[in-house]
Amino acid sequence: MTLESVLPFVLFVIGVFSRVFLPWLNERRKNPDLPWSWRYIWPQLVTAVIVLALVPLFFNLQNLDTMKPIPAYLSGWAAADVGREIDKFIEK
């Protein structure tokens, strides 16, 4: 395995964790007593796994291992964001 083939996967994971933790850290900055809850995290992680596993099977998308760094990172962010939006929709 070369760095060029592993880097997109690493950036995808960093994108997912950025989408998960940056909003929480921003809220935590405003309210230092804000507790951590896995309840808001699991939908984002499940959606990211689904994107990695199932979307390439159904759509003719570019493989993640051949993506450039910025699209790989943004794909991770978008996968987690879709999970959060689905969770907010279900909560209503």
CSV table of C-alpha atoms in Angstrom, one decimal:
chain,number,residue,atom,x,y,z
A,1,MET,CA,0.0,0.0,0.0
A,2,THR,CA,1.2,3.4,-0.9
A,3,LEU,CA,0.5,6.7,0.8
A,4,GLU,CA,-1.5,7.8,-2.2
A,5,SER,CA,-3.9,4.9,-1.7
A,6,VAL,CA,-4.2,5.2,2.1
A,7,LEU,CA,-4.4,9.0,2.4
A,8,PRO,CA,-8.0,9.3,1.0
A,9,PHE,CA,-9.3,6.8,3.6
A,10,VAL,CA,-7.5,8.7,6.4
A,11,LEU,CA,-8.9,12.0,5.2
A,12,PHE,CA,-12.4,10.5,4.9
A,13,VAL,CA,-12.2,9.4,8.6
A,14,ILE,CA,-10.8,12.8,9.6
A,15,GLY,CA,-13.7,14.4,7.7
A,16,VAL,CA,-16.2,12.3,9.6
A,17,PHE,CA,-14.6,13.1,13.0
A,18,SER,CA,-14.4,16.8,12.1
A,19,ARG,CA,-18.1,16.9,11.4
A,20,VAL,CA,-18.8,15.0,14.7
A,21,PHE,CA,-16.5,16.9,17.0
A,22,LEU,CA,-16.1,20.4,15.8
A,23,PRO,CA,-19.8,21.4,16.4
A,24,TRP,CA,-19.6,19.9,19.8
A,25,LEU,CA,-16.4,21.6,20.7
A,26,ASN,CA,-17.9,24.9,19.5
A,27,GLU,CA,-20.9,24.4,21.8
A,28,ARG,CA,-18.6,23.3,24.6
A,29,ARG,CA,-16.7,26.6,24.2
A,30,LYS,CA,-19.9,28.5,24.8
A,31,ASN,CA,-21.1,26.2,27.6
A,32,PRO,CA,-18.3,24.5,29.5
A,33,ASP,CA,-20.7,22.3,31.4
A,34,LEU,CA,-22.1,20.7,28.3
A,35,PRO,CA,-21.9,16.9,28.7
A,36,TRP,CA,-20.7,14.4,26.1
A,37,SER,CA,-23.4,12.1,24.6
A,38,TRP,CA,-22.9,9.3,22.2
A,39,ARG,CA,-26.6,9.6,21.2
A,40,TYR,CA,-25.7,12.4,18.8
A,41,ILE,CA,-22.7,10.6,17.3
A,42,TRP,CA,-23.9,7.1,16.3
A,43,PRO,CA,-26.2,8.2,13.4
A,44,GLN,CA,-23.2,10.1,11.9
A,45,LEU,CA,-20.9,7.1,12.2
A,46,VAL,CA,-23.5,4.6,10.9
A,47,THR,CA,-24.1,6.8,7.8
A,48,ALA,CA,-20.3,7.1,7.2
A,49,VAL,CA,-20.0,3.3,7.2
A,50,ILE,CA,-23.0,3.0,4.9
A,51,VAL,CA,-21.4,5.5,2.5
A,52,LEU,CA,-18.1,3.6,2.5
A,53,ALA,CA,-19.7,0.2,2.1
A,54,LEU,CA,-22.9,0.5,0.0
A,55,VAL,CA,-22.9,3.7,-2.1
A,56,PRO,CA,-20.2,2.4,-4.5
A,57,LEU,CA,-22.3,-0.7,-5.1
A,58,PHE,CA,-25.3,1.2,-6.2
A,59,PHE,CA,-23.8,4.2,-7.9
A,60,ASN,CA,-21.0,4.5,-10.4
A,61,LEU,CA,-18.9,6.8,-8.2
A,62,GLN,CA,-15.2,7.4,-8.2
A,63,ASN,CA,-13.6,5.0,-5.8
A,64,LEU,CA,-12.4,6.6,-2.5
A,65,ASP,CA,-8.9,5.3,-3.0
A,66,THR,CA,-8.4,7.3,-6.2
A,67,MET,CA,-9.9,10.6,-4.8
A,68,LYS,CA,-7.9,13.7,-4.3
A,69,PRO,CA,-7.4,14.8,-0.7
A,70,ILE,CA,-10.0,17.6,-0.5
A,71,PRO,CA,-12.8,15.6,-2.0
A,72,ALA,CA,-12.0,12.7,0.2
A,73,TYR,CA,-12.2,14.9,3.3
A,74,LEU,CA,-15.4,16.6,2.2
A,75,SER,CA,-16.9,13.1,1.4
A,76,GLY,CA,-16.3,12.2,5.1
A,77,TRP,CA,-17.8,15.5,6.3
A,78,ALA,CA,-20.8,15.1,4.0
A,79,ALA,CA,-21.4,11.5,5.0
A,80,ALA,CA,-21.5,12.5,8.7
A,81,ASP,CA,-23.7,15.5,7.9
A,82,VAL,CA,-26.3,13.4,6.1
A,83,GLY,CA,-26.4,11.2,9.2
A,84,ARG,CA,-27.0,14.1,11.4
A,85,GLU,CA,-29.7,15.5,9.2
A,86,ILE,CA,-31.5,12.1,9.1
A,87,ASP,CA,-31.3,12.0,12.9
A,88,LYS,CA,-32.8,15.5,13.2
A,89,PHE,CA,-35.6,14.5,10.8
A,90,ILE,CA,-36.4,11.4,12.9
A,91,GLU,CA,-36.4,13.4,16.1
A,92,LYS,CA,-39.2,15.6,14.8
